[in-house]
CSV table of C-alpha atoms in Angstrom, one decimal:
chain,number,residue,atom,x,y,z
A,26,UNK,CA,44.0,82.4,-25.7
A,27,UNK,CA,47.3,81.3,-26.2
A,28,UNK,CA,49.1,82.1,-29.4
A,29,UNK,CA,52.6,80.6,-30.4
A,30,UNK,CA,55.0,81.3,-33.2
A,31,UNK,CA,57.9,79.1,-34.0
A,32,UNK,CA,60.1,80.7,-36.3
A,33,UNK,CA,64.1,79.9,-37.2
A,34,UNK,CA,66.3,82.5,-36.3
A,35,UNK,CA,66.9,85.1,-38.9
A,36,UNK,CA,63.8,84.9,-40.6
A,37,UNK,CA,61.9,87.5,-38.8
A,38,UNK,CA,63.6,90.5,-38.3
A,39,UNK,CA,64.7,91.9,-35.0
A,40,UNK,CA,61.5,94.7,-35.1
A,41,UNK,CA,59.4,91.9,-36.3
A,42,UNK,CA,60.5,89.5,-33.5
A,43,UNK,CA,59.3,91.8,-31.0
A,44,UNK,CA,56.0,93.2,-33.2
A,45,UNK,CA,54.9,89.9,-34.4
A,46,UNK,CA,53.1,88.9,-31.3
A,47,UNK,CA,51.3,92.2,-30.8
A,48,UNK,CA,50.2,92.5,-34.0
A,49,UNK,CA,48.7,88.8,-34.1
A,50,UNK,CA,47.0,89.6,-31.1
A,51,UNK,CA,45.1,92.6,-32.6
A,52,UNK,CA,44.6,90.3,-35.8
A,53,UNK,CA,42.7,87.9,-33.8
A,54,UNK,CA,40.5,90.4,-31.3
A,55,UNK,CA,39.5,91.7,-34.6
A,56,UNK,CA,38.7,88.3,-36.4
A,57,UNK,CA,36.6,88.0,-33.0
A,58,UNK,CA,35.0,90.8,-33.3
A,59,UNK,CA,35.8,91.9,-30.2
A,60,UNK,CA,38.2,95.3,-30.6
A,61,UNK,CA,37.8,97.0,-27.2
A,62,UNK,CA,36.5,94.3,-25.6
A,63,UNK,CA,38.7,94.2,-22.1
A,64,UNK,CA,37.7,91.1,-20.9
A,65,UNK,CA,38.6,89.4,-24.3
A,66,UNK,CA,41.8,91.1,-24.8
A,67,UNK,CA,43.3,90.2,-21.8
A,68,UNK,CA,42.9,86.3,-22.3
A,69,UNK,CA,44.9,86.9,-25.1
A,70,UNK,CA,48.6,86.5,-24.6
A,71,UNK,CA,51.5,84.1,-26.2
A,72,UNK,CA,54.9,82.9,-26.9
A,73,UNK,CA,57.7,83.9,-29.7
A,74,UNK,CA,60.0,81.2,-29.9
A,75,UNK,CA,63.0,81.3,-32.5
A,76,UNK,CA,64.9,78.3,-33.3
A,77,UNK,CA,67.8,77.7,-35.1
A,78,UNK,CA,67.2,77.2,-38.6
A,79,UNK,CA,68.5,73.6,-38.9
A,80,UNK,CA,65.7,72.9,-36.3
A,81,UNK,CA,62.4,73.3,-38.2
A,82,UNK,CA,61.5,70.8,-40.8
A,83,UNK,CA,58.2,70.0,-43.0
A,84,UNK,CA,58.2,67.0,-45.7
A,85,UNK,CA,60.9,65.6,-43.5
A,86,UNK,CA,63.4,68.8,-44.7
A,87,UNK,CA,64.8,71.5,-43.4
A,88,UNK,CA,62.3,74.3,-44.3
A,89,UNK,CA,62.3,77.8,-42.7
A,90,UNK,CA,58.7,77.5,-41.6
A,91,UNK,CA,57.2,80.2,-39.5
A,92,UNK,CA,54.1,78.6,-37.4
A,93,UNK,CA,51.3,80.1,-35.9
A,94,UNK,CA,49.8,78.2,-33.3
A,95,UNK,CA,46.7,79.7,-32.0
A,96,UNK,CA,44.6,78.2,-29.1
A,97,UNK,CA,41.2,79.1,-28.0
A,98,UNK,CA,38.0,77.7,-26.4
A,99,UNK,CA,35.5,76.4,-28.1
A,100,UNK,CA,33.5,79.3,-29.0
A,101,UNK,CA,36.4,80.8,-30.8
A,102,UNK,CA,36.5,82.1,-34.1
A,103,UNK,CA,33.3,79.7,-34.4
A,104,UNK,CA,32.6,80.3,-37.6
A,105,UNK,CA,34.6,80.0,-41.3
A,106,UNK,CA,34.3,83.5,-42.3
A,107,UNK,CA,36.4,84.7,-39.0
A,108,UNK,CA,38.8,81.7,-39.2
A,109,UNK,CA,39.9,82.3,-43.0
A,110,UNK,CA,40.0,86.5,-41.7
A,111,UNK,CA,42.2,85.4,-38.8
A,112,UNK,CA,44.3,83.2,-40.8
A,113,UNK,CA,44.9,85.4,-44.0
A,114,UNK,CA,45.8,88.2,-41.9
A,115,UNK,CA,48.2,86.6,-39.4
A,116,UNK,CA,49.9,85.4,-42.8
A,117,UNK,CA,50.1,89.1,-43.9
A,118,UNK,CA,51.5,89.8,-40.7
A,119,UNK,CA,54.4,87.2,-40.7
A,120,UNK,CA,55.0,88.2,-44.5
A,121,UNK,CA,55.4,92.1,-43.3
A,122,UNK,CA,57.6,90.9,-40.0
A,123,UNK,CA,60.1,88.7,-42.1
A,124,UNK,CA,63.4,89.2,-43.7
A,125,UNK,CA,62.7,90.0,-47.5
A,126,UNK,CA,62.5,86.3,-49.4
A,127,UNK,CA,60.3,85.0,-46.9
A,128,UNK,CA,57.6,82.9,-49.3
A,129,UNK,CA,53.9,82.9,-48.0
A,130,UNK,CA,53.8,79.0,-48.5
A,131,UNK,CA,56.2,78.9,-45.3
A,132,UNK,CA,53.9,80.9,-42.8
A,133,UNK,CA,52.1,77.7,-41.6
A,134,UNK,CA,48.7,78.5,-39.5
A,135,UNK,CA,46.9,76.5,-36.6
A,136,UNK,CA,43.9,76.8,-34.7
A,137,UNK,CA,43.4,74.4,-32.2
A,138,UNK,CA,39.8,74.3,-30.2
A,139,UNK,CA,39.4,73.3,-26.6
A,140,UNK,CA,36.4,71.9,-25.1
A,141,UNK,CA,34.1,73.7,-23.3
A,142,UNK,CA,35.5,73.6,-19.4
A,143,UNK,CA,39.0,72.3,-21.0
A,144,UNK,CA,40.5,75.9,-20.6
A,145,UNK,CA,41.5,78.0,-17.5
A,146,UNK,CA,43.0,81.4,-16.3
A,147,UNK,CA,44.6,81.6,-13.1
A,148,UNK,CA,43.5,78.9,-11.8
A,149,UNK,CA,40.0,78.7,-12.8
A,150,UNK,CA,37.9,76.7,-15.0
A,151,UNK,CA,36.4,78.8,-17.9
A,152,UNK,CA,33.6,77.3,-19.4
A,153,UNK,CA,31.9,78.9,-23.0
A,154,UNK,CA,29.3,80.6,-20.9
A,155,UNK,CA,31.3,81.9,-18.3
A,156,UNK,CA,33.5,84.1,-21.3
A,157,UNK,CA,30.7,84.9,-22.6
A,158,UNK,CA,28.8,86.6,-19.6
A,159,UNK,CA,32.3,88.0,-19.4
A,160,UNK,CA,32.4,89.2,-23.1
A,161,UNK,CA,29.1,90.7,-22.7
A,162,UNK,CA,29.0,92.4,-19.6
A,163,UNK,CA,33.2,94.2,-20.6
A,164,UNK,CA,30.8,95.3,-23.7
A,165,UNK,CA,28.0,96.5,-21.6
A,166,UNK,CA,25.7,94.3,-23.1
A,167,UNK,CA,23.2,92.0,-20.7
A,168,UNK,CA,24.7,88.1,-20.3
């Protein structure tokens, strides 16, 4: 489950450039319900990519935007309750991994759904029921 975030350079700082990722990970195994879930966490992985500043736009100017781009199957974060959880606290966590002056309104979320078969590790097709047997049996429970 792919997570990318854009930022420019400067905005985060250098602790937060390396933190930032981590910590959204934990955000969203806990959004999932899924904390100590070992199958889960390690489909979750990502990106930080930092621009230079004249590079990000939104309205058609410059803006230092941070983005969160988060990518799952379909049977992610399935519901609105763990969406808006996910999506307040990965803004919490850019606001605590930014330079000071960093505004809330410029930590831009995403969550992006793939179809059921439309997602893969290593090579393989993982369909909804496949990560769940996965999910349940990691968590001991029957699939």
């Amino acid at each position: 489950m792919p997570i990318t975030v854009t930022a420019p350079s400067g905005t985060l700082t250098p602790a937060g450039e390396r933190e930032i990722l981590p910590q959204l990970t934990a955000a969203l195994i806990d959004a999932s319900g899924q904390s100590g879930n070992s199958f889960f966490t390690r489909l979750v992985g990502g990106t930080v990519q930092i621009l230079p500043p004249e590079q990000i736009y939104a309205g058609g100017v410059n803006r230092p935007l941070v983005l969160v781009e988060l990518k799952l199957p379909d049977i992610g974060l399935a519901d609105p309750a763990a969406r808006a959880a996910f999506i307040s606290a990965a803004t919490a966590i850019v606001h605590a991994m930014a330079r000071p002056g960093h505004r809330d309104e410029d930590t831009w979320i995403n969550i992006l759904n793939a179809r059921d078969g439309y997602w893969g590790v290593g090579g393989r097709m993982l369909t909804n029921d496949g990560l769940v047997a996965g999910i349940m049996a990691a968590a001991g429970a029957p699939a």
